[in-house]
């Protein structure tokens, strides 16, 4: 497995919603980095109502699942002398909450319902998220879900991330229609 370094020009091509495999070839448009289309008001209202009804049940289930995994962790602590038990438990925890997240993608919050398609709202939301994560130096990686950048697109996140000390983790493996993965590069913070 060879180590692949990401050059600035590659990051720029991916972040600008275009990709050119070789210099001189025509640029191919990648619509997944653009803003997502505005969803219908009726659909959003239905999703919002379902969110209000189902969210408490979902969070109770998540809490019960967390408590069950913590109880399993206490039992596994007794056999922690076996190699690989701790890493296996951590992977199990990550897999369970990747499949059953605290906030599913289909949840619609009141601000999302009110500001669907509002680019200024989503620009402020992206910058607030990047700023919040820039202040937290414990984590070298972060992800921004699509609900954070829906009306501005993943390309806007990639452009603004550098100003807050972040870069795309691996542009070739990004899934901009669901999440953008970022890695910390420098302790630089964007000025106001």
PDB file of C-alpha atoms in Angstrom:
ATOM      1  CA  UNK A   1       0.000   0.000   0.000  1.00  0.00           C
ATOM      2  CA  UNK A   2       1.626   3.182  -1.083  1.00  0.00           C
ATOM      3  CA  UNK A   3       1.212   6.437   0.776  1.00  0.00           C
ATOM      4  CA  UNK A   4      -0.541   9.038  -1.323  1.00  0.00           C
ATOM      5  CA  UNK A   5       0.105  12.671  -0.600  1.00  0.00           C
ATOM      6  CA  UNK A   6      -2.598  15.127  -1.472  1.00  0.00           C
ATOM      7  CA  UNK A   7      -1.415  18.083  -3.471  1.00  0.00           C
ATOM      8  CA  UNK A   8      -3.075  21.468  -3.286  1.00  0.00           C
ATOM      9  CA  UNK A   9      -4.173  21.380  -6.900  1.00  0.00           C
ATOM     10  CA  UNK A  10      -6.017  18.074  -6.350  1.00  0.00           C
ATOM     11  CA  UNK A  11      -7.777  19.491  -3.281  1.00  0.00           C
ATOM     12  CA  UNK A  12      -8.723  22.580  -5.244  1.00  0.00           C
ATOM     13  CA  UNK A  13     -10.134  20.538  -8.140  1.00  0.00           C
ATOM     14  CA  UNK A  14     -12.257  18.434  -5.818  1.00  0.00           C
ATOM     15  CA  UNK A  15     -13.368  21.399  -3.749  1.00  0.00           C
ATOM     16  CA  UNK A  16     -14.390  23.379  -6.818  1.00  0.00           C
ATOM     17  CA  UNK A  17     -16.764  20.630  -8.010  1.00  0.00           C
ATOM     18  CA  UNK A  18     -14.654  19.742 -11.005  1.00  0.00           C
ATOM     19  CA  UNK A  19     -12.182  17.035 -11.821  1.00  0.00           C
ATOM     20  CA  UNK A  20      -9.684  16.848 -14.634  1.00  0.00           C
ATOM     21  CA  UNK A  21      -7.734  13.588 -14.757  1.00  0.00           C
ATOM     22  CA  UNK A  22      -4.944  15.023 -16.919  1.00  0.00           C
ATOM     23  CA  UNK A  23      -3.903  18.572 -17.752  1.00  0.00           C
ATOM     24  CA  UNK A  24      -5.434  19.727 -21.015  1.00  0.00           C
ATOM     25  CA  UNK A  25      -8.443  17.412 -20.805  1.00  0.00           C
ATOM     26  CA  UNK A  26     -11.877  18.972 -20.408  1.00  0.00           C
ATOM     27  CA  UNK A  27     -13.139  19.496 -16.870  1.00  0.00           C
ATOM     28  CA  UNK A  28     -15.889  17.099 -15.808  1.00  0.00           C
ATOM     29  CA  UNK A  29     -18.582  18.521 -13.602  1.00  0.00           C
ATOM     30  CA  UNK A  30     -19.287  16.691 -10.326  1.00  0.00           C
ATOM     31  CA  UNK A  31     -22.730  17.778  -9.071  1.00  0.00           C
ATOM     32  CA  UNK A  32     -22.319  16.048  -5.704  1.00  0.00           C
ATOM     33  CA  UNK A  33     -20.226  19.009  -4.444  1.00  0.00           C
ATOM     34  CA  UNK A  34     -22.894  21.567  -5.346  1.00  0.00           C
ATOM     35  CA  UNK A  35     -25.759  22.695  -3.106  1.00  0.00           C
ATOM     36  CA  UNK A  36     -28.523  20.133  -2.829  1.00  0.00           C
ATOM     37  CA  UNK A  37     -31.901  20.927  -4.380  1.00  0.00           C
ATOM     38  CA  UNK A  38     -34.500  22.554  -2.172  1.00  0.00           C
ATOM     39  CA  UNK A  39     -36.919  20.045  -0.699  1.00  0.00           C
ATOM     40  CA  UNK A  40     -40.655  20.588  -0.899  1.00  0.00           C
ATOM     41  CA  UNK A  41     -42.479  22.268   1.984  1.00  0.00           C
ATOM     42  CA  UNK A  42     -45.037  19.469   2.324  1.00  0.00           C
ATOM     43  CA  UNK A  43     -42.318  16.813   2.508  1.00  0.00           C
ATOM     44  CA  UNK A  44     -40.314  18.801   5.050  1.00  0.00           C
ATOM     45  CA  UNK A  45     -43.380  19.418   7.190  1.00  0.00           C
ATOM     46  CA  UNK A  46     -44.202  15.697   7.201  1.00  0.00           C
ATOM     47  CA  UNK A  47     -40.615  14.823   8.111  1.00  0.00           C
ATOM     48  CA  UNK A  48     -40.644  17.456  10.867  1.00  0.00           C
ATOM     49  CA  UNK A  49     -43.852  16.017  12.345  1.00  0.00           C
ATOM     50  CA  UNK A  50     -42.426  12.486  12.183  1.00  0.00           C
ATOM     51  CA  UNK A  51     -39.275  13.760  13.863  1.00  0.00           C
ATOM     52  CA  UNK A  52     -41.277  15.284  16.707  1.00  0.00           C
ATOM     53  CA  UNK A  53     -43.182  12.030  17.234  1.00  0.00           C
ATOM     54  CA  UNK A  54     -40.328   9.560  16.748  1.00  0.00           C
ATOM     55  CA  UNK A  55     -37.326  11.443  18.210  1.00  0.00           C
ATOM     56  CA  UNK A  56     -38.116  10.764  21.912  1.00  0.00           C
ATOM     57  CA  UNK A  57     -38.614   7.056  21.183  1.00  0.00           C
ATOM     58  CA  UNK A  58     -35.401   6.975  19.158  1.00  0.00           C
ATOM     59  CA  UNK A  59     -33.396   8.673  21.908  1.00  0.00           C
ATOM     60  CA  UNK A  60     -34.766   6.278  24.543  1.00  0.00           C
ATOM     61  CA  UNK A  61     -33.702   3.368  22.318  1.00  0.00           C
ATOM     62  CA  UNK A  62     -30.239   4.937  21.834  1.00  0.00           C
ATOM     63  CA  UNK A  63     -29.877   5.434  25.588  1.00  0.00           C
ATOM     64  CA  UNK A  64     -30.902   1.818  26.263  1.00  0.00           C
ATOM     65  CA  UNK A  65     -28.462   0.624  23.608  1.00  0.00           C
ATOM     66  CA  UNK A  66     -25.690   2.726  25.154  1.00  0.00           C
ATOM     67  CA  UNK A  67     -26.404   1.329  28.601  1.00  0.00           C
ATOM     68  CA  UNK A  68     -26.365  -2.211  27.214  1.00  0.00           C
ATOM     69  CA  UNK A  69     -23.008  -1.570  25.545  1.00  0.00           C
ATOM     70  CA  UNK A  70     -21.625  -0.070  28.765  1.00  0.00           C
ATOM     71  CA  UNK A  71     -22.806  -3.158  30.678  1.00  0.00           C
ATOM     72  CA  UNK A  72     -21.109  -5.307  28.040  1.00  0.00           C
ATOM     73  CA  UNK A  73     -17.986  -3.195  28.563  1.00  0.00           C
ATOM     74  CA  UNK A  74     -17.980  -4.026  32.282  1.00  0.00           C
ATOM     75  CA  UNK A  75     -18.190  -7.740  31.471  1.00  0.00           C
ATOM     76  CA  UNK A  76     -15.460  -7.435  28.847  1.00  0.00           C
ATOM     77  CA  UNK A  77     -13.254  -5.663  31.392  1.00  0.00           C
ATOM     78  CA  UNK A  78     -12.970  -9.017  33.169  1.00  0.00           C
ATOM     79  CA  UNK A  79     -11.442 -10.593  30.064  1.00  0.00           C
ATOM     80  CA  UNK A  80      -9.483  -7.548  28.920  1.00  0.00           C
ATOM     81  CA  UNK A  81      -6.268  -9.508  29.259  1.00  0.00           C
ATOM     82  CA  UNK A  82      -7.169 -11.240  25.989  1.00  0.00           C
ATOM     83  CA  UNK A  83      -5.545  -9.495  23.024  1.00  0.00           C
ATOM     84  CA  UNK A  84      -7.872  -7.495  20.811  1.00  0.00           C
ATOM     85  CA  UNK A  85     -10.857  -7.379  23.168  1.00  0.00           C
ATOM     86  CA  UNK A  86     -10.662  -3.619  23.755  1.00  0.00           C
ATOM     87  CA  UNK A  87     -10.210  -2.697  20.089  1.00  0.00           C
ATOM     88  CA  UNK A  88     -13.015  -5.063  19.130  1.00  0.00           C
ATOM     89  CA  UNK A  89     -15.312  -3.439  21.676  1.00  0.00           C
ATOM     90  CA  UNK A  90     -14.458   0.053  20.386  1.00  0.00           C
ATOM     91  CA  UNK A  91     -15.171  -1.062  16.820  1.00  0.00           C
ATOM     92  CA  UNK A  92     -18.489  -2.595  17.924  1.00  0.00           C
ATOM     93  CA  UNK A  93     -19.477   0.674  19.614  1.00  0.00           C
ATOM     94  CA  UNK A  94     -18.590   2.671  16.481  1.00  0.00           C
ATOM     95  CA  UNK A  95     -20.438   0.272  14.169  1.00  0.00           C
ATOM     96  CA  UNK A  96     -23.583   0.222  16.314  1.00  0.00           C
ATOM     97  CA  UNK A  97     -23.835   4.003  16.377  1.00  0.00           C
ATOM     98  CA  UNK A  98     -22.996   4.310  12.705  1.00  0.00           C
ATOM     99  CA  UNK A  99     -25.991   2.085  11.950  1.00  0.00           C
ATOM    100  CA  UNK A 100     -28.215   3.561  14.689  1.00  0.00           C
ATOM    101  CA  UNK A 101     -27.085   7.209  15.113  1.00  0.00           C
ATOM    102  CA  UNK A 102     -28.335   9.655  17.754  1.00  0.00           C
ATOM    103  CA  UNK A 103     -29.720  11.905  15.036  1.00  0.00           C
ATOM    104  CA  UNK A 104     -30.715  10.085  11.828  1.00  0.00           C
ATOM    105  CA  UNK A 105     -30.270  11.854   8.486  1.00  0.00           C
ATOM    106  CA  UNK A 106     -34.013  12.057   7.867  1.00  0.00           C
ATOM    107  CA  UNK A 107     -34.678  14.067  11.064  1.00  0.00           C
ATOM    108  CA  UNK A 108     -35.751  17.640  10.277  1.00  0.00           C
ATOM    109  CA  UNK A 109     -35.347  20.311  12.936  1.00  0.00           C
ATOM    110  CA  UNK A 110     -37.358  23.518  13.165  1.00  0.00           C
ATOM    111  CA  UNK A 111     -34.462  25.706  11.901  1.00  0.00           C
ATOM    112  CA  UNK A 112     -34.050  23.376   8.904  1.00  0.00           C
ATOM    113  CA  UNK A 113     -37.773  23.598   8.212  1.00  0.00           C
ATOM    114  CA  UNK A 114     -37.776  27.394   8.406  1.00  0.00           C
ATOM    115  CA  UNK A 115     -34.528  28.014   6.486  1.00  0.00           C
ATOM    116  CA  UNK A 116     -34.643  25.418   3.689  1.00  0.00           C
ATOM    117  CA  UNK A 117     -32.719  26.872   0.728  1.00  0.00           C
ATOM    118  CA  UNK A 118     -31.454  29.921   2.672  1.00  0.00           C
ATOM    119  CA  UNK A 119     -27.753  30.155   1.753  1.00  0.00           C
ATOM    120  CA  UNK A 120     -26.908  32.813   4.357  1.00  0.00           C
ATOM    121  CA  UNK A 121     -28.275  30.596   7.143  1.00  0.00           C
ATOM    122  CA  UNK A 122     -26.269  27.579   5.969  1.00  0.00           C
ATOM    123  CA  UNK A 123     -23.094  29.635   5.458  1.00  0.00           C
ATOM    124  CA  UNK A 124     -23.360  30.817   9.055  1.00  0.00           C
ATOM    125  CA  UNK A 125     -24.054  27.232  10.150  1.00  0.00           C
ATOM    126  CA  UNK A 126     -20.928  25.907   8.376  1.00  0.00           C
ATOM    127  CA  UNK A 127     -18.726  28.644   9.787  1.00  0.00           C
ATOM    128  CA  UNK A 128     -20.101  28.111  13.300  1.00  0.00           C
ATOM    129  CA  UNK A 129     -19.418  24.371  13.074  1.00  0.00           C
ATOM    130  CA  UNK A 130     -15.884  24.901  11.742  1.00  0.00           C
ATOM    131  CA  UNK A 131     -15.211  27.508  14.416  1.00  0.00           C
ATOM    132  CA  UNK A 132     -16.562  25.241  17.173  1.00  0.00           C
ATOM    133  CA  UNK A 133     -14.380  22.349  16.022  1.00  0.00           C
ATOM    134  CA  UNK A 134     -11.355  24.648  15.614  1.00  0.00           C
ATOM    135  CA  UNK A 135     -11.647  25.608  19.272  1.00  0.00           C
ATOM    136  CA  UNK A 136     -11.585  21.926  20.296  1.00  0.00           C
ATOM    137  CA  UNK A 137      -7.990  20.733  19.860  1.00  0.00           C
ATOM    138  CA  UNK A 138      -8.590  17.239  21.280  1.00  0.00           C
ATOM    139  CA  UNK A 139      -9.811  15.775  18.006  1.00  0.00           C
ATOM    140  CA  UNK A 140      -7.647  15.708  14.849  1.00  0.00           C
ATOM    141  CA  UNK A 141     -10.598  14.662  12.634  1.00  0.00           C
ATOM    142  CA  UNK A 142     -14.205  15.739  12.320  1.00  0.00           C
ATOM    143  CA  UNK A 143     -17.171  15.209  10.055  1.00  0.00           C
ATOM    144  CA  UNK A 144     -19.827  17.662   8.959  1.00  0.00           C
ATOM    145  CA  UNK A 145     -23.173  16.068   8.101  1.00  0.00           C
ATOM    146  CA  UNK A 146     -25.124  17.220   5.069  1.00  0.00           C
ATOM    147  CA  UNK A 147     -27.669  18.986   7.285  1.00  0.00           C
ATOM    148  CA  UNK A 148     -24.918  21.518   8.080  1.00  0.00           C
ATOM    149  CA  UNK A 149     -24.131  22.527   4.487  1.00  0.00           C
ATOM    150  CA  UNK A 150     -27.228  21.532   2.461  1.00  0.00           C
ATOM    151  CA  UNK A 151     -27.952  24.902   0.783  1.00  0.00           C
ATOM    152  CA  UNK A 152     -24.307  25.905   0.178  1.00  0.00           C
ATOM    153  CA  UNK A 153     -22.813  22.586  -0.905  1.00  0.00           C
ATOM    154  CA  UNK A 154     -19.777  20.586   0.116  1.00  0.00           C
ATOM    155  CA  UNK A 155     -17.516  22.728  -2.090  1.00  0.00           C
ATOM    156  CA  UNK A 156     -18.211  25.691   0.205  1.00  0.00           C
ATOM    157  CA  UNK A 157     -17.174  23.581   3.207  1.00  0.00           C
ATOM    158  CA  UNK A 158     -13.937  22.596   1.450  1.00  0.00           C
ATOM    159  CA  UNK A 159     -13.194  26.235   0.601  1.00  0.00           C
ATOM    160  CA  UNK A 160     -13.865  27.574   4.090  1.00  0.00           C
ATOM    161  CA  UNK A 161     -12.238  24.695   5.978  1.00  0.00           C
ATOM    162  CA  UNK A 162      -8.699  25.891   5.226  1.00  0.00           C
ATOM    163  CA  UNK A 163      -9.353  29.227   6.899  1.00  0.00           C
ATOM    164  CA  UNK A 164     -10.202  27.405  10.128  1.00  0.00           C
ATOM    165  CA  UNK A 165      -7.242  25.010  10.030  1.00  0.00           C
ATOM    166  CA  UNK A 166      -8.927  22.015   8.391  1.00  0.00           C
ATOM    167  CA  UNK A 167      -8.539  20.135   5.093  1.00  0.00           C
ATOM    168  CA  UNK A 168     -10.420  17.321   3.361  1.00  0.00           C
ATOM    169  CA  UNK A 169      -9.291  13.939   4.728  1.00  0.00           C
ATOM    170  CA  UNK A 170      -9.139  12.104   1.422  1.00  0.00           C
ATOM    171  CA  UNK A 171     -10.899  13.862  -1.445  1.00  0.00           C
ATOM    172  CA  UNK A 172     -11.167  10.667  -3.479  1.00  0.00           C
ATOM    173  CA  UNK A 173     -13.140   8.910  -0.712  1.00  0.00           C
ATOM    174  CA  UNK A 174     -15.443  11.762   0.286  1.00  0.00           C
ATOM    175  CA  UNK A 175     -19.223  11.306   0.270  1.00  0.00           C
ATOM    176  CA  UNK A 176     -20.403  14.913  -0.143  1.00  0.00           C
ATOM    177  CA  UNK A 177     -24.062  13.923  -0.476  1.00  0.00           C
ATOM    178  CA  UNK A 178     -24.071  12.669   3.127  1.00  0.00           C
ATOM    179  CA  UNK A 179     -20.968  13.857   5.016  1.00  0.00           C
ATOM    180  CA  UNK A 180     -17.687  15.752   4.566  1.00  0.00           C
ATOM    181  CA  UNK A 181     -14.691  14.402   6.484  1.00  0.00           C
ATOM    182  CA  UNK A 182     -12.066  16.907   7.628  1.00  0.00           C
ATOM    183  CA  UNK A 183      -8.600  16.649   9.207  1.00  0.00           C
ATOM    184  CA  UNK A 184      -6.772  19.310  11.179  1.00  0.00           C
ATOM    185  CA  UNK A 185      -3.781  20.885   9.392  1.00  0.00           C
ATOM    186  CA  UNK A 186      -2.717  23.980  11.305  1.00  0.00           C
ATOM    187  CA  UNK A 187      -3.656  25.903  14.424  1.00  0.00           C
ATOM    188  CA  UNK A 188      -4.825  28.847  12.292  1.00  0.00           C
ATOM    189  CA  UNK A 189      -8.206  30.405  12.993  1.00  0.00           C
ATOM    190  CA  UNK A 190     -10.127  32.578  10.567  1.00  0.00           C
ATOM    191  CA  UNK A 191     -10.434  36.204  11.483  1.00  0.00           C
ATOM    192  CA  UNK A 192     -13.730  38.020  11.680  1.00  0.00           C
TER     193      UNK A 192
END
